[in-house]
XYZ file of C-alpha atoms in Angstrom:
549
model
C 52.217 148.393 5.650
C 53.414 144.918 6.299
C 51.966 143.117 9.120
C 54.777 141.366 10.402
C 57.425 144.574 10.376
C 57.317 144.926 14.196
C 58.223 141.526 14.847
C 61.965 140.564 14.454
C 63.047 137.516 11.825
C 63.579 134.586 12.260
C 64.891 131.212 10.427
C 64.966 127.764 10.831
C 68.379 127.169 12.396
C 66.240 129.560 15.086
C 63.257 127.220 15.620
C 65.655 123.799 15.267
C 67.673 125.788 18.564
C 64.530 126.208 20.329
C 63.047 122.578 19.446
C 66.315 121.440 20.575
C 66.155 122.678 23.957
C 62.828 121.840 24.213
C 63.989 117.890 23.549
C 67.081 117.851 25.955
C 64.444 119.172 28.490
C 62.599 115.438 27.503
C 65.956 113.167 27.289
C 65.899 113.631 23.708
C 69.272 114.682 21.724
C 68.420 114.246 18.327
C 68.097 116.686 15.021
C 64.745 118.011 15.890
C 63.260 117.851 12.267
C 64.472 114.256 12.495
C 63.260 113.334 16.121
C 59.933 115.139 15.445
C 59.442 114.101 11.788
C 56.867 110.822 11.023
C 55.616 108.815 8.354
C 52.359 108.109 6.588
C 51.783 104.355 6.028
C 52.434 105.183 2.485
C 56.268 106.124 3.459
C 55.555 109.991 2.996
C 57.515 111.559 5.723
C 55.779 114.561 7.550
C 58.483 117.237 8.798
C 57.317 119.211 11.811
C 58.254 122.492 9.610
C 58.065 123.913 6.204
C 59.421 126.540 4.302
C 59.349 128.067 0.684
C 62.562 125.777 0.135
C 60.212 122.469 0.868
C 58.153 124.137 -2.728
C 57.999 121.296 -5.203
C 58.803 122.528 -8.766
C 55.445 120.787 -10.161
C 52.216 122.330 -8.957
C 49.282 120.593 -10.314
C 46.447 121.590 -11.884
C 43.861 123.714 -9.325
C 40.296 123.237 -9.596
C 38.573 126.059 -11.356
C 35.149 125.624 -9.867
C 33.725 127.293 -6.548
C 31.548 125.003 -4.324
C 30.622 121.664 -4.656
C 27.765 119.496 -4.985
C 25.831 118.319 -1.919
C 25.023 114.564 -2.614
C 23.215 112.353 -0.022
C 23.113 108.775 -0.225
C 20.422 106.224 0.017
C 19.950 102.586 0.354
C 16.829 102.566 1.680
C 13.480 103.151 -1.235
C 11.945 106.087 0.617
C 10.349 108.826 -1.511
C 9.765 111.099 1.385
C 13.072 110.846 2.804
C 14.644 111.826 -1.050
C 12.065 115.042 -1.715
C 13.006 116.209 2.200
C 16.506 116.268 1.666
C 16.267 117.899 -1.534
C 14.005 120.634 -0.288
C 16.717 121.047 2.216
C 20.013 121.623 0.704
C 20.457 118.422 -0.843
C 21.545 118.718 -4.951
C 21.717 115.442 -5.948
C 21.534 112.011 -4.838
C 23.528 108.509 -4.910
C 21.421 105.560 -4.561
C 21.915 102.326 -3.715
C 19.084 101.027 -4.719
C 17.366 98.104 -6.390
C 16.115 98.788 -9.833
C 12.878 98.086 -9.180
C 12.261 100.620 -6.347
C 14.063 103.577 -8.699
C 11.101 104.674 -10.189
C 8.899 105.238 -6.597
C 12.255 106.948 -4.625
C 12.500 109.065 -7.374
C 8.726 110.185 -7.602
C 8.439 113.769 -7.707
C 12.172 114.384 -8.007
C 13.028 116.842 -11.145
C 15.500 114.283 -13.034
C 16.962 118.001 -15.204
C 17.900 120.048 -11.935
C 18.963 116.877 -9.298
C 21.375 114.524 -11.004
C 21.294 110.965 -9.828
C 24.006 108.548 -9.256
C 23.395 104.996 -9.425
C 25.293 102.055 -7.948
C 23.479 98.875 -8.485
C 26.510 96.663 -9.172
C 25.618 93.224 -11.550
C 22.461 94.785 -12.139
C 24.027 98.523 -13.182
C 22.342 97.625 -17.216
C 19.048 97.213 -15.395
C 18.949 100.194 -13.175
C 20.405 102.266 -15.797
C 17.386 101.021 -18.181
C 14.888 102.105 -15.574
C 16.980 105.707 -14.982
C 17.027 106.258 -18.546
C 13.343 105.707 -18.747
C 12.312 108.434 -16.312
C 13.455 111.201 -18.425
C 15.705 112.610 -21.675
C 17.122 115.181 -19.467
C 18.636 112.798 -16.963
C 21.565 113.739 -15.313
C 24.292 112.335 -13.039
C 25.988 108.946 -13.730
C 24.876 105.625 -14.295
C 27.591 104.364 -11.540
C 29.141 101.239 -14.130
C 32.588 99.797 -12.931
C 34.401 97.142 -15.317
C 32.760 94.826 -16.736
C 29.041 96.080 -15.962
C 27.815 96.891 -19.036
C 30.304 99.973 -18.869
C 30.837 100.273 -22.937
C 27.431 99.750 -23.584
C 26.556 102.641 -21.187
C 29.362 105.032 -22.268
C 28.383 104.914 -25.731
C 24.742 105.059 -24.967
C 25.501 108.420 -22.777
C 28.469 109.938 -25.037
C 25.530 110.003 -28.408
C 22.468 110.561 -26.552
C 23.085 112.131 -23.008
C 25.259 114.697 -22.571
C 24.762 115.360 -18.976
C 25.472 112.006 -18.131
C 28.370 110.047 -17.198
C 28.293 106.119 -17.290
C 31.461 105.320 -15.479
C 32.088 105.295 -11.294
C 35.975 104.648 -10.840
C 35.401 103.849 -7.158
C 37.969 104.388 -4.482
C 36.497 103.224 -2.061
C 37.244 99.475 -1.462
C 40.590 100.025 -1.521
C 40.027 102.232 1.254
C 37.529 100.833 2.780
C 40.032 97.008 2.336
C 42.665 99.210 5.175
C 44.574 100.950 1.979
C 46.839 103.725 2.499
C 46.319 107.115 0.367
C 48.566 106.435 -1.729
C 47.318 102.647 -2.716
C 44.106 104.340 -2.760
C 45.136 106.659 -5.763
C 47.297 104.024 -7.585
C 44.662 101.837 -7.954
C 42.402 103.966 -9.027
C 44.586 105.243 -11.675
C 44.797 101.689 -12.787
C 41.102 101.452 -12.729
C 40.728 104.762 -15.193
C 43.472 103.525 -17.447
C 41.229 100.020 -17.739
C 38.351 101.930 -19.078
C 40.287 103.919 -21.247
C 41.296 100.953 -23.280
C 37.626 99.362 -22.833
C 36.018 102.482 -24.078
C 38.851 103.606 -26.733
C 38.857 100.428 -28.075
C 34.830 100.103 -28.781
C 35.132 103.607 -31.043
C 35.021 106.365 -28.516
C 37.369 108.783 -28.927
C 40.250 110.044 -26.004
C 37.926 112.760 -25.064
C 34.765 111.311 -25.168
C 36.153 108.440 -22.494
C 37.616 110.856 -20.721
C 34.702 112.681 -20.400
C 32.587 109.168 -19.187
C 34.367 108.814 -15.962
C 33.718 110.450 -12.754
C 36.234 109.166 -9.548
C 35.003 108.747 -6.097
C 37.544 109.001 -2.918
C 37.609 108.797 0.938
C 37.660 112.090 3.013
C 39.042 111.267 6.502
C 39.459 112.948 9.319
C 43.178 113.633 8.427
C 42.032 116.831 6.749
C 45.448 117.600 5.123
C 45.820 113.637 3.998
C 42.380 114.273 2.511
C 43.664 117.356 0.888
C 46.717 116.774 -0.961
C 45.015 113.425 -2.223
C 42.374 115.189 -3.610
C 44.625 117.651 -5.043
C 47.364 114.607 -6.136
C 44.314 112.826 -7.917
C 44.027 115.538 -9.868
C 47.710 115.936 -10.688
C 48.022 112.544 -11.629
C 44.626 111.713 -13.520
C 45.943 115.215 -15.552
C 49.260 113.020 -16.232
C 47.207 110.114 -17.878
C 45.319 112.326 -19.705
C 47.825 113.941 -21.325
C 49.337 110.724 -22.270
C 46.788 109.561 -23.789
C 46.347 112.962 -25.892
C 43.296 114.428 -23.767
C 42.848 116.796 -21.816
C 40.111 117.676 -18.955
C 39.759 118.098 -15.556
C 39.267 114.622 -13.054
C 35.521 114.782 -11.731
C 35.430 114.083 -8.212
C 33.174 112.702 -5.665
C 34.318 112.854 -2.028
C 32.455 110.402 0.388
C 33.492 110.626 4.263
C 35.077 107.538 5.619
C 33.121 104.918 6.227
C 36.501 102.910 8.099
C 36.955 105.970 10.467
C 32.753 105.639 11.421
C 32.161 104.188 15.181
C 29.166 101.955 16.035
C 30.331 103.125 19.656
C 29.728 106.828 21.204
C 28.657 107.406 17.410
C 27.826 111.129 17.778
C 31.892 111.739 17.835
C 30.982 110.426 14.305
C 29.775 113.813 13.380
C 32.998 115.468 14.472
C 35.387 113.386 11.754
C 32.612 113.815 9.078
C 33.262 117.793 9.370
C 36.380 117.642 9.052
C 36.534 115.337 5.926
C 33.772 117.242 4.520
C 36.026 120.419 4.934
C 38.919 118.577 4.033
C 37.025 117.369 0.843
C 36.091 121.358 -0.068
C 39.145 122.659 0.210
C 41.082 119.699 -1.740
C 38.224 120.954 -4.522
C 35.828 117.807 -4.583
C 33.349 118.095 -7.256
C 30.717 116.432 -5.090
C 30.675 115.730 -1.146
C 28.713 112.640 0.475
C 28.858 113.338 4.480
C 27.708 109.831 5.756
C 25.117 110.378 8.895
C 26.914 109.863 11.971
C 25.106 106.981 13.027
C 26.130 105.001 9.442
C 27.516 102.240 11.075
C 24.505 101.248 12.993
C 22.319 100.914 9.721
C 20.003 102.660 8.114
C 19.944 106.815 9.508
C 17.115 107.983 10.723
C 15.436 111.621 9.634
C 17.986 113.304 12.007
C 20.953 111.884 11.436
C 20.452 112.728 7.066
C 19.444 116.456 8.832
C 22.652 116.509 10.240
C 24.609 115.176 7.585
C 23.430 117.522 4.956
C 23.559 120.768 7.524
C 26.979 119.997 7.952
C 27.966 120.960 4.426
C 25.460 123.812 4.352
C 27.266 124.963 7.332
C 30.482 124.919 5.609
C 29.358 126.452 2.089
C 26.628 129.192 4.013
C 28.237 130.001 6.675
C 31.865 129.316 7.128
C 32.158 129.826 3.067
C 34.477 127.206 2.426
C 33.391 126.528 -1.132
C 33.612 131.062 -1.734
C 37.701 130.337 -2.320
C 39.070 127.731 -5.477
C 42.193 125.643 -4.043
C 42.434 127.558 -0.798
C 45.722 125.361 0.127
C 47.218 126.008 -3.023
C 50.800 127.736 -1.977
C 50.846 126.072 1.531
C 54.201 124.820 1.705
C 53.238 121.874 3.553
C 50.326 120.814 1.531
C 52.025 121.181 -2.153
C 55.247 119.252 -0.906
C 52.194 116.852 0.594
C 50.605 116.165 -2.412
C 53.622 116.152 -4.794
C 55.040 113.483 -2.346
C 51.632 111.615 -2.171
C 51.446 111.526 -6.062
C 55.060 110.631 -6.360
C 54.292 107.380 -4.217
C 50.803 106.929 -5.927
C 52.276 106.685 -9.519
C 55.269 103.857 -8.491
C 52.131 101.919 -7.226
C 50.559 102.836 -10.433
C 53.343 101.504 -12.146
C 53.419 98.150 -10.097
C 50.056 97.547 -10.904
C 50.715 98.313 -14.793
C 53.600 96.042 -15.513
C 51.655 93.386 -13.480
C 49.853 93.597 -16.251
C 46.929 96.263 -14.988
C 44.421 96.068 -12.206
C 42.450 92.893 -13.160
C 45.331 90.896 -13.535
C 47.006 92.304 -10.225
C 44.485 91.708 -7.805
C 46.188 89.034 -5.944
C 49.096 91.581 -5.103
C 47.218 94.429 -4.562
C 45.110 92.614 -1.898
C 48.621 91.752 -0.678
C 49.626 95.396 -0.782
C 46.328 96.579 1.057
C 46.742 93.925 3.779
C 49.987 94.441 4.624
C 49.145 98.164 5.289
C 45.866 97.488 7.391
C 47.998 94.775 9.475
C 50.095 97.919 10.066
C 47.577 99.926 10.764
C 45.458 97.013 13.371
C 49.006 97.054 15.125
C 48.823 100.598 15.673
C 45.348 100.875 17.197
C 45.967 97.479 19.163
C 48.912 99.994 20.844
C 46.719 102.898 20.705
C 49.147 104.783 18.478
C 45.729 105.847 16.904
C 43.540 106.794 19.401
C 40.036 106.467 18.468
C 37.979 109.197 20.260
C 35.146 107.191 22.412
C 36.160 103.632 21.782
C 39.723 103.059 22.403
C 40.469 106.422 24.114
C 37.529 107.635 26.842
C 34.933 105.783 25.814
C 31.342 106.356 27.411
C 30.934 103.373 29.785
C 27.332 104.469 30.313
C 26.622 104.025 26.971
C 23.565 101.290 26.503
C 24.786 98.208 24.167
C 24.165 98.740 20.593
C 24.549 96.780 17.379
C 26.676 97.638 14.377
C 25.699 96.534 10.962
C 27.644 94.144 9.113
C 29.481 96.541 6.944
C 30.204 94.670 3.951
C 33.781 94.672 3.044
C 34.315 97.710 5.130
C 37.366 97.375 7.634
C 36.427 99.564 10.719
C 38.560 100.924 12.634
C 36.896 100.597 15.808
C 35.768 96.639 15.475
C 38.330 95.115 17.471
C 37.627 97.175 20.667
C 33.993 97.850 19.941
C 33.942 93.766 19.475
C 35.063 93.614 23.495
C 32.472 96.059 24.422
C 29.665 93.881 22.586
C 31.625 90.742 24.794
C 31.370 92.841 28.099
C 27.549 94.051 27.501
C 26.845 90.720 26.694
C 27.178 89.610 30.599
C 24.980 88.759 32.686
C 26.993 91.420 34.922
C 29.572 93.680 33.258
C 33.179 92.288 33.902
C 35.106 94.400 36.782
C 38.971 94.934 37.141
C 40.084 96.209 40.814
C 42.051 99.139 40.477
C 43.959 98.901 43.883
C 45.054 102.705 44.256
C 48.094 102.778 46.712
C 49.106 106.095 48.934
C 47.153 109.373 48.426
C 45.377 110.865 45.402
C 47.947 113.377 44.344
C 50.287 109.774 44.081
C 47.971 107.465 42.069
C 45.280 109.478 40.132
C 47.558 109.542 36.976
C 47.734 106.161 36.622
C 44.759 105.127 38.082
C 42.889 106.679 35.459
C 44.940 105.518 32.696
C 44.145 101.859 33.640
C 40.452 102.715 34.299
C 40.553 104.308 30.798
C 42.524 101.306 29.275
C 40.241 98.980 30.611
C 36.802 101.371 29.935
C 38.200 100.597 26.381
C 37.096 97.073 26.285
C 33.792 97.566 28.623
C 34.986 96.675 32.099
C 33.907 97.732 34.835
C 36.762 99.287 37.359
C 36.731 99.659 41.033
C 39.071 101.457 43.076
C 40.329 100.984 46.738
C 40.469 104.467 47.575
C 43.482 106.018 49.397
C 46.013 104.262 51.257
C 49.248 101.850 51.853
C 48.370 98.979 54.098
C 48.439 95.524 52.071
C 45.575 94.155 53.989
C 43.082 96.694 53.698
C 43.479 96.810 49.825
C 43.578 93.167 49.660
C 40.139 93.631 52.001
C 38.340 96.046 49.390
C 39.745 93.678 46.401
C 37.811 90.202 48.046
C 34.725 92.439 48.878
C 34.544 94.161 45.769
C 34.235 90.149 43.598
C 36.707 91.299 40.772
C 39.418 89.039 39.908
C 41.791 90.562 38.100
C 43.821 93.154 40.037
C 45.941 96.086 38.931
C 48.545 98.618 41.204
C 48.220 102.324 40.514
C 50.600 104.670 42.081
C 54.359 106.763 42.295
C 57.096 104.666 41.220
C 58.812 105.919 44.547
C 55.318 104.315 46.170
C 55.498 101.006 44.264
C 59.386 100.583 44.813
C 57.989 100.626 49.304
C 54.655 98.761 48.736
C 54.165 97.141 45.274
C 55.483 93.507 46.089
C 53.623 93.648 49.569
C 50.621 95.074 47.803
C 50.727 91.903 45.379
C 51.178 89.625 47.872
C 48.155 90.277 49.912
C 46.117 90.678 46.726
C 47.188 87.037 45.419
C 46.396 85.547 49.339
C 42.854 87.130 48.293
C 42.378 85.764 45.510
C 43.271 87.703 42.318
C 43.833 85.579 38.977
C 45.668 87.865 37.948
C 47.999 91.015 39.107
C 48.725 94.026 36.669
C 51.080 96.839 37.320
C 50.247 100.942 35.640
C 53.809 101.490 34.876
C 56.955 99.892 33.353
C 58.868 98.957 36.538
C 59.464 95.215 37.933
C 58.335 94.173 41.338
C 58.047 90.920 42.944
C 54.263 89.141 42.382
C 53.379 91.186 39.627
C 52.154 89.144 36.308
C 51.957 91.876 33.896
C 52.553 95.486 32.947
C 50.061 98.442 31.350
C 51.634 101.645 30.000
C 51.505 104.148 27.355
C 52.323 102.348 23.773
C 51.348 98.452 25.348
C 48.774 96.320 23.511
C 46.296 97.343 24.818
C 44.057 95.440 23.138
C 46.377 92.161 24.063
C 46.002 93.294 27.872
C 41.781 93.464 27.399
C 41.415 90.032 25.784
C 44.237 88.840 28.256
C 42.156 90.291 31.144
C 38.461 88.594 29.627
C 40.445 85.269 29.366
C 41.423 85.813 32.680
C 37.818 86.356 34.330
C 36.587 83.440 32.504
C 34.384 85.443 29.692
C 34.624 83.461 26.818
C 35.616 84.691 23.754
């Protein structure tokens, strides 16, 4: 018995009919796959439909495991904080640690069931040393990039250790630099084909390098991005191997965004981490790293690890994401995804290559990777991205907090959550005077679009209530001490009061007039609407109160 017999058929020429009057109805006559469609910064165009004809003909390898491996990471030396999270779901860690606090975090820790992951950078030989003396039976990977010591190692765990990888082909700064998906996996590529010559050419044989390298990439909250590049990595890394005369499936650690993480209204952090941690099981991650929601403050406390490693027992347990191998497999969108994302990832592959491979092409992949986050900057400056609490209804009661440097790490939230640090930093939080003209049915819309604009860069709004009369707004506006003004109402209200509005407002004072809308009216400096600057009209409106930047 088919499920869908009672329900009649349909095809696309039905749904483009319907989408099309749906868009006339909006002002739009356009092909709706066209006028609906978008692109990835990586040029991948999303359609708003698929179908079995959208198939690609090359399907790439699945991943033949079930589950994945919960690792936490730490950067702190704390022994108790290790044994607690590995007495609570953890099953292996990733530390970031110096090498002479290894042995003490690691006290207690049984080196042949939890493997450990190193990443000590210049000093990876001297950690590894230290790793390597805590037990035969060590397991994990000794977390060597190029040039640390990464032969050496490889050769060291290819004759002696054979649950133990020496080589990290990190993603991550290339994400972390504002790189696209795509960027992400071409340069990683590059990276793996570097250590196949390294370790090839010291005596190791195709499979045994192969079998020395474990990749690690962002998750983001774009679960199907996250997805079909987990799934193209594997396509593609299968490509190499084969060309080299391996064979062997890609290893893969999946560590949630660290660019995506807020310092601001942080708990919405634990929202994006679940879905890249989903996104990161179902694209078949080998291990998962769910970074506390609080990461970008500093070190997480006891909670914020609790949370982090509940949320992927919550997804294995309970939800039993990891029960299913390749659960996206066969979704039309998500195949043509990821044969679209590797397509794009191999040209940039290629770039790199004939640049003469990633070492030698670091000035134009920085290029590459800068061009995309300017792209990217311009797109949050015009909310085009919302971020959820900073740049889009952000908690104005929130107290002031401090983010941690972040390294290299490009945030996405910085610019705005920059303002907020400006604004707390007052010895009175900055206030813009929302001056609300005719009744609340006629300027609530827009009133709280400004407020919410403005909430974005912590100011302070004040409202004049209800009403049309120039000098009673201009009244509220001197007793109120803002200096910066801005109308909300009807177009039909501002076409009878705007300019009269303005006027009174600039007899009272205001620096500085703003209109919520597109439309032109006599003493009005400026315009706010959906798709400005916004973060143009903030710093605009902090140089304007005299709050130095």
């Amino acid at each position: 018995m088919r499920l869908a017999a009672d329900f009649p058929s349909t095809t696309r020429d039905d749904w483009r009919a319907l989408a099309l009057g749906v868009l006339r109805r909006s002002g739009v006559d356009a092909d709706p796959e066209a006028a609906l469609a978008t692109d990835t910064y990586d040029g991948v165009r999303l359609a708003p439909l698929y179908d079995a004809g959208d198939l690609p003909e090359l399907r790439g390898p699945r991943p033949a495991h079930r589950g994945w491996d919960v690792r936490q990471r730490h950067a702190v030396p704390d022994n108790e904080a290790v044994l607690a999270d590995l007495e609570n779901g953890v099953t292996s860690l990733w530390l970031a640690l110096a090498p002479r606090d290894l042995e003490r975090t690691l006290r207690g820790v049984h080196l042949d069931l939890a493997p450990v992951v190193l990443e000590a950078g210049e000093r990876t030989a001297e950690a590894a040393a230290v790793l390597l003396r805590l037990g035969a039976e060590v397991r994990g990977n000794l977390g060597a990039g190029l040039g640390d010591h990464a032969v050496a190692l490889a050769r060291r765990c290819a004759a002696e250790h054979e649950g133990l990888r020496a080589i990290v082909v990190d993603g991550l700064p290339y994400h972390d630099a504002g790189g696209a998906d795509a960027q992400e996996l071409g340069c990683t590529l590059a990276v793996g084909v570097a250590h196949l010559r390294a370790l090839t050419a010291a005596g190791l044989s195709v499979e045994q390098a192969l079998g020395q390298l474990e990749f690690r990439y962002a998750a983001t909250a774009d679960q199907f991005a996250t997805i079909a590049k987990l799934r193209a990595a594997r396509l593609l890394w299968a490509r190499v191997a084969e060309v080299c005369g391996g064979a062997g499936e890609q290893v893969q650690h999946a560590v949630t965004s660290s660019a995506m993480m807020t310092a601001r209204d942080p708990h919405v952090n634990l929202l994006r981490t679940t879905l890249a941690c989903f996104a990161a099981g179902v694209g078949g991650a080998d291990a998962v790293t769910v970074q506390p929601f609080d990461a970008a403050l500093g070190a997480p406390d006891g909670l914020a690890r609790r949370l982090a490693r509940n949320t992927q027992a919550l997804l294995l347990e309970e939800a039993s994401v990891g029960q299913v191998a390749d659960p996206a497999g066969g979704s039309w969108y998500v195949e043509r995804l990821t044969a679209e994302l590797a397509e794009r990832a191999w040209s940039w592959f290629q770039e790199i290559e004939a640049a003469g491979g990633i070492l030698a092409a670091s000035g134009l992949v920085s290029a590459r990777i800068a061009a995309t986050r300017a792209r990217r900057e311009d797109d949050i400056a015009h909310r085009r991205l919302p971020i959820t609490g900073v740049s889009e209804f952000p908690n104005t009661g929130e107290r002031p907090v401090r983010p941690s440097a972040g390294g290299r790490v490009e945030r996405y939230a910085r610019p705005y959550e920059e303002l907020r640090d400006l604004a707390d930093a007052q010895p009175e939080r900055p206030a813009v005077f929302l001056a609300t003209i005719g009744p609340v049915a006629a300027h609530t819309a827009r009133a709280a679009f400004a407020a919410n604009l403005f909430h974005a860069g912590g100011l302070r709004t004040l409202t004049s209530g209800p009403g049309t009369d120039p000098e009673a707004i201009a009244s509220a506006f001197a007793a109120s001490g803002a200096a910066v003004a801005c109308l909300c109402s009807s177009d039909q209200l501002y076409a009878e009061h705007a300019t009269a509005v303005a006027q009174a407002l600039r007899r009272a004072g205001a620096r500085k007039i703003w209109l919520a809308g597109k439309g032109t009216h006599e003493g009005v400096d400026a315009r706010l609407y959906a798709g400005c600057d916004a973060l143009e009209v903030l710093r605009t409106t902090f140089d304007d109160l005299g709050v130095a930047r």
